PDB file of C-alpha atoms in Angstrom:
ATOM      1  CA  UNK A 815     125.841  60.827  94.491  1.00  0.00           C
ATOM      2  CA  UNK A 816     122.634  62.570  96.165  1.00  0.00           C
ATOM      3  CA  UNK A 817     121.857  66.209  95.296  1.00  0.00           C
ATOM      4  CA  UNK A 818     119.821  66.610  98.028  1.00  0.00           C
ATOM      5  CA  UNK A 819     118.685  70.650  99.211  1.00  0.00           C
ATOM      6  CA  UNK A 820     120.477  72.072  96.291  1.00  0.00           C
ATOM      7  CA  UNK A 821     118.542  70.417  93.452  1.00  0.00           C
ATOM      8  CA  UNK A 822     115.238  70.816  95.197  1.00  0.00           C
ATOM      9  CA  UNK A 823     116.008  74.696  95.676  1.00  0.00           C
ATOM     10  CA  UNK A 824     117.327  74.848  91.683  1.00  0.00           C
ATOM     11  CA  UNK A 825     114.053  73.748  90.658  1.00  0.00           C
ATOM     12  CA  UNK A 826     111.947  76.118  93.456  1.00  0.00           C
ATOM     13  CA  UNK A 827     114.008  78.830  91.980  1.00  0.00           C
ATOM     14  CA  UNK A 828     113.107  77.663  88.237  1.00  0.00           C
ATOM     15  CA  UNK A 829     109.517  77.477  88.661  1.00  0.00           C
ATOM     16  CA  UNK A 830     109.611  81.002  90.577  1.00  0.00           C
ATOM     17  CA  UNK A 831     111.421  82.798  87.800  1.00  0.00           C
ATOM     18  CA  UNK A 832     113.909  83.884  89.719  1.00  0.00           C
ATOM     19  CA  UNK A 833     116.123  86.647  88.280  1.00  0.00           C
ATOM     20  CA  UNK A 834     118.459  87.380  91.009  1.00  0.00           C
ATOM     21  CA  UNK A 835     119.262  86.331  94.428  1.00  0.00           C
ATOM     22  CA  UNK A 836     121.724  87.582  97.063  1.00  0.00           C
ATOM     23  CA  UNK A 837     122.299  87.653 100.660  1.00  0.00           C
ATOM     24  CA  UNK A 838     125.656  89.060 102.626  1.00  0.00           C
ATOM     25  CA  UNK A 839     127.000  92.261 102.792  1.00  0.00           C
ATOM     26  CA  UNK A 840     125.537  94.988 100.927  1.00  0.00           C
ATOM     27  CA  UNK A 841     128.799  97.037  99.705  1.00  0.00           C
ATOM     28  CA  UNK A 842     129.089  99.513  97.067  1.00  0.00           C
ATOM     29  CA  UNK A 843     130.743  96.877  94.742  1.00  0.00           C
ATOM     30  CA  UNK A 844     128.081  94.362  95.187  1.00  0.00           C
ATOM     31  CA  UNK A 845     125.408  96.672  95.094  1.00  0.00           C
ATOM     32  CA  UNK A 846     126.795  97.601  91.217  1.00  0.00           C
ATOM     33  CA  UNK A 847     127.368  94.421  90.473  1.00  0.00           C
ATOM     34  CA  UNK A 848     124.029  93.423  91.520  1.00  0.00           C
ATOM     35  CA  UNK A 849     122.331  96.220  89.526  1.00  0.00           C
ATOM     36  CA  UNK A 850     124.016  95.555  86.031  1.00  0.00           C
ATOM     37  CA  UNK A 851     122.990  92.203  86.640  1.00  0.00           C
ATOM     38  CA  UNK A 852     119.210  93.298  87.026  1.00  0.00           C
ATOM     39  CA  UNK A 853     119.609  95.799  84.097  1.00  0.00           C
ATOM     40  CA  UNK A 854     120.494  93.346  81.517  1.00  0.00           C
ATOM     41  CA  UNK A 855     117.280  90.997  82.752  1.00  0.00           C
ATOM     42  CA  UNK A 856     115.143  93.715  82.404  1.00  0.00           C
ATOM     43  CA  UNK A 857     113.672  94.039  78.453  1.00  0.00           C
ATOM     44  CA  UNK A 858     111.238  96.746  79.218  1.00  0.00           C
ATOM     45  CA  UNK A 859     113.143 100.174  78.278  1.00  0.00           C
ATOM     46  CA  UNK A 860     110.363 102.000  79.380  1.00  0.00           C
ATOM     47  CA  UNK A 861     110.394 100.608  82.695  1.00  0.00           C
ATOM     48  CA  UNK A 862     114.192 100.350  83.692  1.00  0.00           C
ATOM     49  CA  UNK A 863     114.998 103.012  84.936  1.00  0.00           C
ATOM     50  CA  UNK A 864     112.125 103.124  87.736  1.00  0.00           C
ATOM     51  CA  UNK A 865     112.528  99.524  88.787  1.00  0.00           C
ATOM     52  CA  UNK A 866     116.784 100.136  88.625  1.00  0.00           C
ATOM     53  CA  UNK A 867     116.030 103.437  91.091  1.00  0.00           C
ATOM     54  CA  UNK A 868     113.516 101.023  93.232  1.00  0.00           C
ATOM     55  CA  UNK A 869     116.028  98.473  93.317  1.00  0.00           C
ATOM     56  CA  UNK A 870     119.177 100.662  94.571  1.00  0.00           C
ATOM     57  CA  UNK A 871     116.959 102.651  97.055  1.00  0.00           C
ATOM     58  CA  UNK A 872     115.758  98.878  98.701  1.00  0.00           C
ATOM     59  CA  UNK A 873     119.228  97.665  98.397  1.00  0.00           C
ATOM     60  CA  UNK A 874     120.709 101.015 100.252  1.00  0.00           C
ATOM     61  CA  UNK A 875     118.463 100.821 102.906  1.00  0.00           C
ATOM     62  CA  UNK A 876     119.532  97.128 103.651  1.00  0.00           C
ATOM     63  CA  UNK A 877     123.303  98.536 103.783  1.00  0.00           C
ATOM     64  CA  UNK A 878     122.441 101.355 105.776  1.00  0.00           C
ATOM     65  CA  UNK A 879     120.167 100.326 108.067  1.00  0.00           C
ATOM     66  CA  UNK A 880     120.832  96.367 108.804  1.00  0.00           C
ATOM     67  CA  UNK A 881     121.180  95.515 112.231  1.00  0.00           C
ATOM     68  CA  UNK A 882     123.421  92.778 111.346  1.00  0.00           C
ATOM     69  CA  UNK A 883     127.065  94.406 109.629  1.00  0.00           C
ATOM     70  CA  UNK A 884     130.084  92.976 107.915  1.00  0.00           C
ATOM     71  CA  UNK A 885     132.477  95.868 108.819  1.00  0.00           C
ATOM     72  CA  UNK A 886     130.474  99.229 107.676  1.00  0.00           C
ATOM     73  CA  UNK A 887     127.730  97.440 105.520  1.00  0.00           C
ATOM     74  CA  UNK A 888     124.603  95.831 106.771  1.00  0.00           C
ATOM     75  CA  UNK A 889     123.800  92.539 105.831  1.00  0.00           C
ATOM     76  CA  UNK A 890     120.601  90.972 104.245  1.00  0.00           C
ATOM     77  CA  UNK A 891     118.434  89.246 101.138  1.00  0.00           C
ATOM     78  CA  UNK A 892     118.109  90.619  97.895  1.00  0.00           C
ATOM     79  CA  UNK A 893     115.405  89.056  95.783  1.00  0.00           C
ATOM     80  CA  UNK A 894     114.006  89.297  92.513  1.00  0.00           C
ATOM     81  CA  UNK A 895     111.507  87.282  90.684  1.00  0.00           C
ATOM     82  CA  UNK A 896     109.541  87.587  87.521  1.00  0.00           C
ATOM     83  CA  UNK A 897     106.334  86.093  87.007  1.00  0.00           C
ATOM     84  CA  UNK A 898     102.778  86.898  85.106  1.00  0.00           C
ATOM     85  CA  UNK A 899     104.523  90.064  83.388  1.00  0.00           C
ATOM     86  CA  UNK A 900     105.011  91.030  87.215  1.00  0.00           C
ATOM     87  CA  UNK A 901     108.931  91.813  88.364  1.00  0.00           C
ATOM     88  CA  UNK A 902     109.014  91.207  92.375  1.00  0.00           C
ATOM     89  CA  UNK A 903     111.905  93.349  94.298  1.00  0.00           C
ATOM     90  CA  UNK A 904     112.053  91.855  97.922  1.00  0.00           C
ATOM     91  CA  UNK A 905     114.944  92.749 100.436  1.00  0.00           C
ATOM     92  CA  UNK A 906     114.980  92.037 103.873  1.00  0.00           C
ATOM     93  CA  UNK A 907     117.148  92.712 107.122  1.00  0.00           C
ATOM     94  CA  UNK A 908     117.727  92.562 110.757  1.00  0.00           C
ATOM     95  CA  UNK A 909     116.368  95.397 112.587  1.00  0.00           C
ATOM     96  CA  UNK A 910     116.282  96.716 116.874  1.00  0.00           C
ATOM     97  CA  UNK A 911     112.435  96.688 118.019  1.00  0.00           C
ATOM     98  CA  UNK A 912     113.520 100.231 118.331  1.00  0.00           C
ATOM     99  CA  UNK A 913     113.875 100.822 114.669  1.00  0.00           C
ATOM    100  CA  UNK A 914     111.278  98.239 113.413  1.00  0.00           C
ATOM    101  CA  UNK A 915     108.600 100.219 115.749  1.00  0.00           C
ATOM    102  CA  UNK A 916     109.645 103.543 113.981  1.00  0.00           C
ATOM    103  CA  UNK A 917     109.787 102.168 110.762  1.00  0.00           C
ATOM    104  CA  UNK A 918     106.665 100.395 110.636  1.00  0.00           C
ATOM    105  CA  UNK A 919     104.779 103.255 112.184  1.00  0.00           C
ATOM    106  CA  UNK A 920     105.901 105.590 109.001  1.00  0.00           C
ATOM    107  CA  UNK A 921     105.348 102.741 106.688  1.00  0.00           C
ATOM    108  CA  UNK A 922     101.634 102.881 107.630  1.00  0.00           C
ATOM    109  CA  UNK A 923     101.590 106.115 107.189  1.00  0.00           C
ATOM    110  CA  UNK A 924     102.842 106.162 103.867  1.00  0.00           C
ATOM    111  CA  UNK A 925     100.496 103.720 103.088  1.00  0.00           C
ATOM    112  CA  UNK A 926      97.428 105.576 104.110  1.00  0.00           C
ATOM    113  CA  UNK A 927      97.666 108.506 101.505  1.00  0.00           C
ATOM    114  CA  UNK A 928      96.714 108.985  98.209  1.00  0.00           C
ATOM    115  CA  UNK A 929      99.018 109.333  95.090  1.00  0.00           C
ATOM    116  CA  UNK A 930      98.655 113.319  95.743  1.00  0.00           C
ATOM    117  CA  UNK A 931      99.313 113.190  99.167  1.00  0.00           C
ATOM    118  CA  UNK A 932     102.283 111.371  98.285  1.00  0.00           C
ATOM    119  CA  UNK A 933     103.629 113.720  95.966  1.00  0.00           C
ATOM    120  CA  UNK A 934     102.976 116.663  98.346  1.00  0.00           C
ATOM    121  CA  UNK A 935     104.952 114.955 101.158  1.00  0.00           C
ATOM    122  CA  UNK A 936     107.277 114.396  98.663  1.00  0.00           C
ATOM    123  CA  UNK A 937     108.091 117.771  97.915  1.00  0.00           C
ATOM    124  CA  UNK A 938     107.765 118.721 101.359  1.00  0.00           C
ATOM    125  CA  UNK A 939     110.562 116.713 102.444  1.00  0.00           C
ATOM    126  CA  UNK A 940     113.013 117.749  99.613  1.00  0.00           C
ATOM    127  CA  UNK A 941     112.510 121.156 100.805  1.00  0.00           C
ATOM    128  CA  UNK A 942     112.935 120.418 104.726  1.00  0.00           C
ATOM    129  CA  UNK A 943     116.398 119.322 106.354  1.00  0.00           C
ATOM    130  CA  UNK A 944     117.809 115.892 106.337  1.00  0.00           C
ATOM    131  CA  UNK A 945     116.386 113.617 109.133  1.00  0.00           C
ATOM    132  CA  UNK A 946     119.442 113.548 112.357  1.00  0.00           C
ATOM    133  CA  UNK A 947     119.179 109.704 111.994  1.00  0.00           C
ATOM    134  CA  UNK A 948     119.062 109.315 108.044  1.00  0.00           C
ATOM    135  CA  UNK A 949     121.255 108.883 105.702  1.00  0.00           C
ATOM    136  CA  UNK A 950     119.596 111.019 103.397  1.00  0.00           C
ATOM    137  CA  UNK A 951     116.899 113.136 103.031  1.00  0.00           C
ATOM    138  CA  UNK A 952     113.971 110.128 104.407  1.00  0.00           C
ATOM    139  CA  UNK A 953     112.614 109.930 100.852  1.00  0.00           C
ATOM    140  CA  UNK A 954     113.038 106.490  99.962  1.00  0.00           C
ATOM    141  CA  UNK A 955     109.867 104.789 100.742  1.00  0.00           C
ATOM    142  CA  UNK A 956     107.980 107.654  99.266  1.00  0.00           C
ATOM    143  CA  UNK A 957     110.291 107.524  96.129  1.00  0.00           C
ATOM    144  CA  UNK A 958     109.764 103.720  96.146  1.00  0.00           C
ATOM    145  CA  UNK A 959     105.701 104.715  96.604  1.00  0.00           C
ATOM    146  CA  UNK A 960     106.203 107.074  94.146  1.00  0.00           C
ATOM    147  CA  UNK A 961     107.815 104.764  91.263  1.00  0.00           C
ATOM    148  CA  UNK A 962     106.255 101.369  91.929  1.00  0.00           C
ATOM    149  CA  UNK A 963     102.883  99.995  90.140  1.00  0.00           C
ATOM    150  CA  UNK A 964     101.397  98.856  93.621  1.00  0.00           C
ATOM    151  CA  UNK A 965     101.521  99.436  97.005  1.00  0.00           C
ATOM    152  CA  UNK A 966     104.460  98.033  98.674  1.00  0.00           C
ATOM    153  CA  UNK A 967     104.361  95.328 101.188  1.00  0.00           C
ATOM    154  CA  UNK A 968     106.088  95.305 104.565  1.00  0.00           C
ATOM    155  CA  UNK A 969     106.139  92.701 107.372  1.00  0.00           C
ATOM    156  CA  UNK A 970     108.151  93.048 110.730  1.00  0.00           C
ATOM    157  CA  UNK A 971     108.527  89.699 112.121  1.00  0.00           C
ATOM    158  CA  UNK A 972     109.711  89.703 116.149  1.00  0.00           C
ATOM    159  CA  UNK A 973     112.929  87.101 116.704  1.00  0.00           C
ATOM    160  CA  UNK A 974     113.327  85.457 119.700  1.00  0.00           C
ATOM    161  CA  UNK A 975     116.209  88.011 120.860  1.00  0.00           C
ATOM    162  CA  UNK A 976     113.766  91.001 120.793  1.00  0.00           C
ATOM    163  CA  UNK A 977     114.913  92.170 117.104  1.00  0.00           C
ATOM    164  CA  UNK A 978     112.884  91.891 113.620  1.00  0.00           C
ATOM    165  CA  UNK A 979     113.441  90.619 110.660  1.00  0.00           C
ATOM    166  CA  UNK A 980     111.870  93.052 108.306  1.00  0.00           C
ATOM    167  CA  UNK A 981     110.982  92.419 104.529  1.00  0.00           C
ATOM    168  CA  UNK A 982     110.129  94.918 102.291  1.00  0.00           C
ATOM    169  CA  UNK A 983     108.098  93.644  98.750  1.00  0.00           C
ATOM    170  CA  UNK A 984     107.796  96.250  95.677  1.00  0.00           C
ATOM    171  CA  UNK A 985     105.884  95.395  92.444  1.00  0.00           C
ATOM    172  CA  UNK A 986     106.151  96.122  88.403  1.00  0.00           C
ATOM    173  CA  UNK A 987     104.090  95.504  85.911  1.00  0.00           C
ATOM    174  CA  UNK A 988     106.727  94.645  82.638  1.00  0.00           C
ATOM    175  CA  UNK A 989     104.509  94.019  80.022  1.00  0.00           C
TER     176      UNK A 989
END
């Protein structure tokens, strides 16, 4: 009997550490599930929390905001890897060029300020109103800035049909 694809990915997975990969619909079950999984990988106390906040906010955002959807929930990639002391949260999704254009344009925005600047905007938006087209109060990405060891990293990549696949990379430091 051949083992073909599956073996080869097994070992790719192996030598990338991987601690947890999912794609499908997002849902509130699966998103649990897929937490308490994470939490008992994670050894670092002092740390858990953060990345466990990180990991729920990414993991939202692919529910809410997928262009693809099983019924209510979007649909998408979860993906976590460990490797050098460094925990890897990557998600991706389906998005319109509408959205993607948006998105990215904040994105680099977010990018371009400073830890203080961050915090300010922060604060700014708890104390505004909720965005029409959120669905909460658009702090996520700075929450993510906020609580991750590095910049994030984003790529929109255009489809064929028009849409993008989007991918959204946050990094820990564990040890």
């Amino acid at each position: 009997m051949k083992s073909g694809g599956l073996h080869r990915q097994y070992d790719h997975s192996k030598k990338l550490k991987s601690v947890l990969y999912y794609q499908g619909a997002v849902t509130h079950e699966i998103l649990g599930s897929l937490t308490e999984i994470l939490k008992d990988r994670i050894s670092n106390e002092k740390r858990k929390n953060k990345i466990l906040n990180v990991f729920v906010e990414m993991a939202q955002n692919v529910s809410h905001y997928s262009l693809e959807k099983e019924g209510e929930y979007g649909i998408g990639l979860i993906l976590v890897k460990e490797k050098s002391h460094i925990l890897k949260l990557s998600t991706a999704n389906f998005l319109s060029a509408e959205t993607a254009s948006a998105l990215q344009t904040k994105l680099d925005h977010f990018l371009s300020l400073t830890g203080e600047e961050v915090k300010e905007l922060y604060q700014e938006k708890i104390k505004g109103e909720r965005p029409e087209d959120s669905k909460g109060a658009g702090l996520g990405f700075l929450e993510i800035l906020k609580k991750s060891d590095f910049p994030f990293r984003s790529s929109f990549e255009e489809t064929p049909s028009g849409d993008f696949f989007f991918t959204l990379t946050v990094f820990f430091r564990l040890g």
